[in-house]
Short mmCIF file of C-alpha atoms and ligand atoms in Angstrom, two decimals:
data_model
loop_
_atom_site.label_atom_id
_atom_site.label_comp_id
_atom_site.label_asym_id
_atom_site.label_seq_id
_atom_site.Cartn_x
_atom_site.Cartn_y
_atom_site.Cartn_z
CA MET A 1 -61.98 121.59 21.30
CA VAL A 2 -64.51 118.53 21.40
CA ILE A 3 -65.05 116.41 18.23
CA CYS A 4 -68.17 114.24 18.44
CA GLU A 5 -68.66 111.60 16.15
CA HIS A 6 -72.09 109.84 16.87
CA LEU A 7 -73.28 106.58 14.71
CA ILE A 8 -77.01 106.26 15.45
CA GLY A 9 -78.20 103.68 13.54
CA LYS A 10 -76.72 104.31 10.26
CA GLU A 11 -76.59 108.13 10.93
CA VAL A 12 -73.05 109.83 10.86
CA ILE A 13 -72.69 113.14 12.52
CA MET A 14 -69.54 114.92 13.36
CA ILE A 15 -69.77 118.37 15.15
CA THR A 16 -66.89 120.31 16.43
CA GLY A 17 -67.47 122.31 19.30
CA THR A 18 -69.41 121.94 22.68
CA GLY A 19 -73.03 121.20 23.18
CA CYS A 20 -72.89 118.13 20.72
CA TRP A 21 -76.07 116.66 21.95
CA CYS A 22 -78.21 119.50 21.09
CA VAL A 23 -76.65 119.95 17.39
CA THR A 24 -77.09 116.24 17.34
CA LEU A 25 -80.75 116.12 18.07
CA LEU A 26 -81.13 119.18 15.92
CA LEU A 27 -79.87 117.53 12.79
CA LEU A 28 -81.81 114.37 13.41
CA LEU A 29 -84.82 116.40 13.45
CA HIS A 30 -83.78 118.01 10.35
CA ARG A 31 -82.41 115.09 8.45
CA ALA A 32 -84.07 115.01 5.01
CA ASP A 33 -85.43 111.65 4.30
CA SER A 34 -84.59 112.08 0.80
CA GLU A 35 -80.90 111.88 1.86
CA ARG A 36 -81.26 108.24 3.00
CA PHE A 37 -80.56 105.40 0.78
CA GLU A 38 -79.92 101.83 0.66
CA VAL A 39 -76.64 100.26 -0.59
CA LEU A 40 -77.36 96.89 -2.57
CA GLY A 41 -75.10 94.21 -3.63
CA PRO A 42 -75.64 91.07 -5.73
CA THR A 43 -78.23 88.44 -4.10
CA ARG A 44 -75.76 85.45 -5.02
CA ALA A 45 -71.81 85.26 -4.79
CA ILE A 46 -69.65 86.03 -7.39
CA VAL A 47 -67.63 82.84 -9.33
CA ALA A 48 -64.56 83.74 -11.10
CA VAL A 49 -61.89 81.82 -12.81
CA ALA A 50 -58.49 82.74 -12.10
CA GLY A 51 -57.10 85.52 -14.68
CA ASP A 52 -60.74 86.90 -15.51
CA ASP A 53 -61.80 90.53 -15.02
CA ILE A 54 -64.64 90.97 -12.82
CA ILE A 55 -67.41 93.42 -11.68
CA LEU A 56 -68.40 93.43 -8.05
CA PRO A 57 -71.83 94.80 -8.39
CA CYS A 58 -73.01 97.51 -5.64
CA TYR A 59 -75.32 100.36 -6.18
CA ILE A 60 -77.50 102.58 -3.99
CA LYS A 61 -81.20 103.00 -4.16
CA PRO A 62 -82.84 105.12 -4.95
CA ASN A 63 -80.42 106.20 -7.80
CA ILE A 64 -79.19 109.44 -6.51
CA SER A 65 -75.60 110.17 -7.32
CA ALA A 66 -72.80 109.30 -5.65
CA GLU A 67 -70.11 111.46 -7.17
CA ASP A 68 -69.88 113.67 -4.06
CA MET A 69 -70.17 110.30 -1.63
CA ARG A 70 -67.21 108.51 -0.13
CA VAL A 71 -67.16 104.70 -1.79
CA ASP A 72 -64.94 102.34 0.30
CA TRP A 73 -64.28 98.78 -1.19
CA PHE A 74 -62.62 96.63 1.52
CA ARG A 75 -62.29 92.89 2.20
CA VAL A 76 -63.59 91.60 5.47
CA ASN A 77 -60.72 89.83 7.31
CA LEU A 78 -62.93 86.89 8.84
CA PRO A 79 -60.90 85.75 11.67
CA ASP A 80 -60.60 89.59 12.88
CA PRO A 81 -63.57 91.70 11.22
CA GLN A 82 -62.06 94.78 12.84
CA SER A 83 -59.02 94.45 10.52
CA ASN A 84 -60.48 95.30 7.13
CA ILE A 85 -58.34 95.44 3.98
CA ARG A 86 -58.38 98.37 1.73
CA VAL A 87 -59.13 97.35 -1.63
CA HIS A 88 -60.26 100.65 -3.22
CA LEU A 89 -61.32 104.18 -1.96
CA TYR A 90 -63.00 107.12 -3.85
CA GLN A 91 -63.33 110.35 -1.68
CA ASP A 92 -63.71 114.04 -2.58
CA GLY A 93 -64.37 113.33 -6.17
CA ARG A 94 -61.21 111.10 -6.77
CA ASP A 95 -59.63 107.72 -6.27
CA LYS A 96 -57.25 107.40 -3.27
CA TYR A 97 -54.69 104.83 -3.22
CA HIS A 98 -52.29 105.65 -0.15
CA ASP A 99 -53.86 102.78 1.99
CA GLN A 100 -54.54 100.14 -0.59
CA ILE A 101 -53.06 96.60 -0.13
CA SER A 102 -50.35 95.90 -2.37
CA SER A 103 -52.03 92.70 -3.91
CA TYR A 104 -54.82 94.83 -5.57
CA GLU A 105 -52.38 97.84 -6.88
CA GLY A 106 -53.43 98.82 -10.41
CA ARG A 107 -56.55 96.42 -10.62
CA THR A 108 -59.24 98.00 -9.27
CA SER A 109 -61.28 100.91 -10.74
CA LEU A 110 -65.03 102.45 -10.14
CA PHE A 111 -67.02 103.32 -13.40
CA LYS A 112 -66.89 106.91 -13.32
CA GLU A 113 -69.92 107.40 -15.51
CA GLU A 114 -72.09 105.02 -13.48
CA LEU A 115 -71.19 106.91 -10.23
CA LYS A 116 -73.80 109.69 -11.23
CA LYS A 117 -76.53 107.09 -11.28
CA GLY A 118 -75.60 105.58 -8.13
CA ASN A 119 -73.68 102.59 -9.34
CA THR A 120 -70.53 101.95 -7.10
CA SER A 121 -69.45 98.80 -8.62
CA LEU A 122 -66.02 97.72 -8.26
CA LYS A 123 -63.78 96.51 -11.42
CA LEU A 124 -61.27 94.20 -10.61
CA THR A 125 -59.04 92.80 -13.30
CA ARG A 126 -57.00 89.78 -13.53
CA VAL A 127 -58.36 87.70 -10.55
CA GLN A 128 -56.10 85.70 -8.49
CA GLY A 129 -56.50 83.20 -5.60
CA THR A 130 -55.74 85.83 -2.97
CA ASP A 131 -58.73 87.60 -4.16
CA ASP A 132 -61.19 84.89 -2.81
CA GLY A 133 -63.30 86.22 0.18
CA HIS A 134 -65.83 88.37 1.39
CA TYR A 135 -65.74 92.02 0.28
CA LYS A 136 -67.60 95.19 1.64
CA CYS A 137 -68.73 98.21 -0.24
CA ARG A 138 -69.64 101.10 1.83
CA VAL A 139 -71.16 104.17 0.62
CA GLN A 140 -71.20 107.11 2.94
CA SER A 141 -72.76 110.68 2.57
CA LYS A 142 -72.05 113.47 4.73
CA ILE A 143 -75.20 112.20 7.21
CA TYR A 144 -75.55 108.50 6.29
CA TYR A 145 -74.02 105.46 5.09
CA ASP A 146 -74.97 102.06 4.58
CA ASP A 147 -72.97 98.99 3.29
CA ALA A 148 -73.52 95.68 1.42
CA THR A 149 -71.47 92.29 1.65
CA ILE A 150 -70.10 90.41 -1.43
CA GLN A 151 -68.71 87.10 -1.78
CA VAL A 152 -66.36 86.10 -4.27
CA TYR A 153 -65.07 82.55 -5.09
CA ILE A 154 -61.98 82.35 -7.33
CA THR A 155 -61.38 79.06 -8.98
CA ALA A 156 -58.44 77.99 -11.03
CA ILE A 157 -57.98 74.73 -12.73
CA GLY A 158 -54.25 73.36 -12.12
CA SER A 159 -51.75 71.36 -14.02
CA LYS A 160 -52.40 67.46 -14.60
CA PRO A 161 -50.66 65.76 -11.87
CA GLU A 162 -46.80 64.82 -12.67
CA VAL A 163 -45.57 61.63 -11.27
CA SER A 164 -41.85 61.01 -10.79
CA ILE A 165 -39.52 58.57 -8.76
CA GLU A 166 -37.96 60.05 -5.67
CA GLY A 167 -35.55 57.17 -5.06
CA GLN A 168 -35.28 53.96 -3.06
CA LYS A 169 -36.56 54.53 0.40
CA GLU A 170 -37.15 52.52 3.49
CA GLY A 171 -39.06 49.60 2.63
CA GLY A 172 -39.68 50.33 -1.20
CA MET A 173 -39.55 53.02 -3.80
CA GLY A 174 -40.55 56.32 -3.07
CA LEU A 175 -42.71 58.08 -5.68
CA LEU A 176 -43.76 61.56 -5.94
CA CYS A 177 -47.03 63.09 -7.43
CA VAL A 178 -47.12 66.86 -7.94
CA SER A 179 -50.21 69.41 -9.12
CA LYS A 180 -49.75 73.22 -9.49
CA GLY A 181 -51.95 76.19 -10.00
CA TRP A 182 -55.13 75.27 -8.28
CA PHE A 183 -57.96 77.19 -6.28
CA PRO A 184 -59.48 75.93 -4.24
CA GLU A 185 -57.11 73.41 -2.84
CA PRO A 186 -57.88 70.08 -4.53
CA GLU A 187 -57.05 66.49 -3.11
CA LEU A 188 -54.48 63.96 -4.19
CA GLU A 189 -54.36 60.20 -3.55
CA TRP A 190 -52.42 57.21 -4.77
CA LEU A 191 -54.06 53.96 -6.14
CA ASP A 192 -52.41 50.68 -6.89
CA SER A 193 -53.43 48.54 -9.99
CA GLU A 194 -56.64 47.13 -8.31
CA GLY A 195 -57.97 51.02 -7.13
CA VAL A 196 -57.04 50.52 -3.50
CA THR A 197 -55.58 53.78 -1.92
CA LEU A 198 -52.03 53.44 -0.92
CA SER A 199 -51.19 55.11 2.51
CA ALA A 200 -49.12 57.87 1.87
CA GLY A 201 -49.63 60.39 4.75
CA PRO A 202 -50.82 63.71 4.40
CA SER A 203 -50.32 65.52 1.23
CA GLU A 204 -48.10 68.59 1.42
CA THR A 205 -49.70 72.21 0.47
CA ASP A 206 -48.06 75.33 -0.70
CA ARG A 207 -49.23 78.29 -2.29
CA ASP A 208 -47.50 80.51 -5.08
CA TYR A 209 -47.35 84.15 -5.18
CA GLU A 210 -50.81 84.52 -6.61
CA GLY A 211 -52.41 82.32 -4.03
CA PHE A 212 -52.84 79.38 -6.04
CA TYR A 213 -52.20 75.72 -4.58
CA ILE A 214 -49.29 73.29 -5.11
CA VAL A 215 -50.09 69.88 -3.68
CA LYS A 216 -47.68 67.08 -3.37
CA LEU A 217 -48.18 63.45 -2.29
CA LYS A 218 -45.38 60.93 -1.63
CA PRO A 219 -46.07 57.32 -1.04
CA ILE A 220 -43.31 54.48 -0.83
CA VAL A 221 -44.28 51.61 -2.85
CA LYS A 222 -43.38 47.74 -2.80
CA GLU A 223 -43.15 45.74 -5.80
CA THR A 224 -46.21 44.30 -7.12
CA VAL A 225 -47.02 41.70 -10.01
CA ILE A 226 -48.14 44.73 -12.24
CA ASN A 227 -46.23 47.52 -10.79
CA CYS A 228 -48.68 49.95 -11.84
CA PHE A 229 -49.67 53.04 -9.74
CA THR A 230 -52.15 56.18 -10.28
CA CYS A 231 -52.16 59.54 -8.81
CA ARG A 232 -55.67 60.82 -8.85
CA LEU A 233 -56.58 64.36 -8.23
CA ARG A 234 -59.92 65.47 -7.20
CA GLN A 235 -61.60 68.76 -7.06
CA ARG A 236 -64.90 68.91 -5.36
CA GLN A 237 -65.23 72.24 -4.22
CA LEU A 238 -66.48 73.46 -7.80
CA SER A 239 -69.80 73.15 -9.19
CA GLU A 240 -68.67 70.55 -11.16
CA GLN A 241 -66.19 67.94 -9.80
CA ILE A 242 -63.07 67.56 -11.41
CA ILE A 243 -60.86 64.45 -11.67
CA MET A 244 -57.51 64.10 -13.24
CA GLU A 245 -55.27 61.01 -13.03
CA THR A 246 -51.85 60.11 -14.15
CA GLU A 247 -50.89 56.57 -14.47
CA PHE A 248 -47.36 55.22 -13.60
CA HIS A 249 -45.60 52.15 -14.32
CA ILE A 250 -42.44 51.17 -12.76
CA SER A 251 -40.75 48.39 -14.69
CA SER A 252 -39.97 45.84 -12.35
CA GLU A 253 -36.30 45.93 -14.00
CA LEU A 254 -35.99 49.32 -12.29
CA ILE A 255 -36.98 47.94 -9.16
CA LEU A 256 -34.56 45.05 -9.76
CA VAL A 257 -31.81 47.26 -10.73
CA HIS A 258 -32.04 48.96 -7.37
CA GLU A 259 -31.78 45.31 -5.62
CA GLU A 260 -28.94 44.43 -7.90
CA ALA A 261 -26.96 47.61 -7.23
CA TRP A 262 -27.01 46.59 -3.33
CA ARG A 263 -26.19 42.94 -4.02
CA ILE A 264 -23.19 43.82 -6.17
CA ALA A 265 -22.05 45.99 -4.02
CA PHE A 266 -22.53 43.78 -0.98
CA THR A 267 -20.69 40.80 -2.98
CA LEU A 268 -17.95 43.24 -3.91
CA SER A 269 -17.04 44.16 -0.38
CA VAL A 270 -17.12 40.38 0.60
CA PHE A 271 -14.41 39.73 -2.27
CA VAL A 272 -12.46 42.63 -1.30
CA GLY A 273 -12.51 40.96 2.35
CA ILE A 274 -11.43 37.38 0.86
CA VAL A 275 -8.74 39.02 -1.23
CA ALA A 276 -7.37 41.08 1.88
CA ILE A 277 -7.40 37.88 3.87
CA LEU A 278 -5.44 35.75 1.16
CA ALA A 279 -2.99 38.52 0.63
CA PHE A 280 -2.10 39.06 4.05
CA PRO A 281 -0.18 36.03 4.51
CA ILE A 282 1.42 36.29 1.13
CA TRP A 283 2.81 39.66 2.33
CA GLN A 284 3.73 38.38 5.45
CA TRP A 285 5.66 35.46 4.14
CA ASN A 286 7.47 37.50 1.30
CA GLY A 287 8.43 40.25 3.91
CA LEU A 288 9.41 38.07 7.12
CA ARG A 289 10.97 35.12 5.73
CA ASN A 290 13.57 34.59 3.18
CA ASP A 291 12.77 30.74 2.98
CA TYR A 292 13.15 29.23 -0.28
CA ASP A 293 11.33 26.01 0.60
CA VAL A 294 9.70 24.52 -2.79
CA SER A 295 6.43 23.68 -1.27
CA LYS A 296 6.13 26.97 0.01
CA VAL A 297 6.69 28.55 -3.22
CA LYS A 298 4.31 26.29 -4.95
CA HIS A 299 1.80 27.31 -2.25
CA ILE A 300 2.64 30.93 -2.49
CA GLN A 301 2.11 30.33 -6.41
CA GLU A 302 -1.25 28.84 -5.83
CA LEU A 303 -2.34 31.75 -3.41
CA GLU A 304 -1.29 34.28 -5.91
CA GLN A 305 -3.13 32.53 -8.89
CA VAL A 306 -6.41 32.65 -6.57
CA LYS A 307 -5.68 36.30 -5.92
CA ASN A 308 -5.43 37.09 -9.72
CA GLU A 309 -8.69 35.30 -10.41
CA HIS A 310 -10.56 36.84 -7.63
CA SER A 311 -8.87 40.48 -8.90
CA LEU A 312 -10.30 39.62 -12.58
CA GLN A 313 -13.67 38.75 -10.95
CA LEU A 314 -13.74 41.98 -8.84
CA LYS A 315 -12.98 43.81 -11.66
CA ILE A 316 -15.64 42.36 -13.96
CA LEU A 317 -18.10 42.94 -10.83
CA ALA A 318 -16.91 46.72 -10.47
CA ASP A 319 -17.52 47.32 -14.08
CA GLN A 320 -21.26 45.56 -13.73
CA LEU A 321 -21.68 47.95 -10.79
CA ASP A 322 -20.84 50.86 -12.95
CA PHE A 323 -23.07 50.30 -15.61
CA VAL A 324 -25.93 49.44 -13.46
CA LYS A 325 -25.29 52.92 -11.58
CA SER A 326 -25.14 54.49 -14.86
CA ARG A 327 -28.57 53.29 -15.56
CA THR A 328 -30.23 54.45 -12.50
C1 NAG B 401 -83.18 106.61 -11.84
O1 NAG B 401 -84.06 105.16 -12.14
C2 NAG B 401 -85.29 105.82 -12.72
C3 NAG B 401 -86.54 104.69 -12.90
O2 NAG B 401 -86.01 103.59 -12.22
C4 NAG B 401 -85.01 106.36 -14.26
O3 NAG B 401 -86.06 107.10 -14.90
C5 NAG B 401 -84.01 107.55 -13.95
O4 NAG B 401 -83.28 108.07 -15.23
C6 NAG B 401 -82.60 106.98 -13.11
N1 NAG B 401 -81.99 108.17 -13.03
C7 NAG B 401 -80.66 108.15 -13.02
C8 NAG B 401 -79.58 109.32 -12.80
O5 NAG B 401 -79.90 107.10 -13.60
C1 NAG B 402 -73.25 99.34 -12.90
O1 NAG B 402 -72.22 99.72 -13.84
C2 NAG B 402 -71.73 98.35 -14.34
C3 NAG B 402 -70.44 98.67 -15.37
O2 NAG B 402 -70.89 99.29 -16.43
C4 NAG B 402 -72.84 97.49 -15.07
O3 NAG B 402 -72.41 96.44 -15.60
C5 NAG B 402 -74.06 97.23 -14.28
O4 NAG B 402 -75.02 96.56 -14.81
C6 NAG B 402 -74.35 98.50 -13.46
N1 NAG B 402 -75.43 98.31 -12.54
C7 NAG B 402 -76.43 98.77 -12.58
C8 NAG B 402 -77.09 98.44 -11.08
O5 NAG B 402 -76.73 99.44 -13.26
#
């Protein structure tokens, strides 16, 4: 048995058996002009805000009924147009979901009453970032098909940038700016108090499960006179540019506290060193000799006094360090 499927222009002819060509030619000759139609989509792209319900318009002209036709809605996978993604299928008078991609599950429907009038528009509910792209609406009768392409842009306004301190970093203080829930991807930059862009390397980009962007930017700042920094977010890809800014003031105290913590830690270790050096000979004299020479006893007393004084200072410094640490 031979199955022939001919796609001549937009004619779809499927014949089972031998002598396909003769039958094909016959069919071509007998094709009724009334069975040809055109599939039309919108002339402009559809722009939707995340969370909205939208209609992707598509209809056939002339307005014959599409109830007995096959209506295919799929995503055009741009890097590889052959591997289309099924969004919705209507065939043999009903919807078929067996090969629908999971991200569209429960969100697609056709207007059944409208099908009679040749209106094959698709309703897509609760649009999300991953819905952004090119769609194809293909309507196919037994002998003919046509399709239309529809471009959908999804936009989502995310959160105001949030700024926080990452901590002491090599050469300064590490800051962090994060903004979530955007589509398309926005740009981030850090500015100093004079509006000069700080070098912060490339921003990090992530996408949440609905396809919305999370952007992060981490600069390392040095102490300046004003210590005021701004994280600026810019969305240029919408019809109207959006700018959001979050100002961040680091008190120089905070930078100082960090520096002070290091200074105290350093002084502390020096003191521990000195005490150890002083204590070692005392321990040696006590342990190795039983020499009660008055001058030596006096010397030991003096050294012990120095040691006690230093221990007291050491304790004060340790307390101070604990206090500073508890504040950072
Ligand atoms: C098709 O369109 C014509 C005019 O454009 C209208 O008169 C007719 O009612 C329509 N048919 C259907 C089935 O909607
Ligand atoms: C098709 O149906 C939808 C939903 O009712 C409607 O919004 C749209 O205008 C219709 N399109 C045409 C061409 O009739």
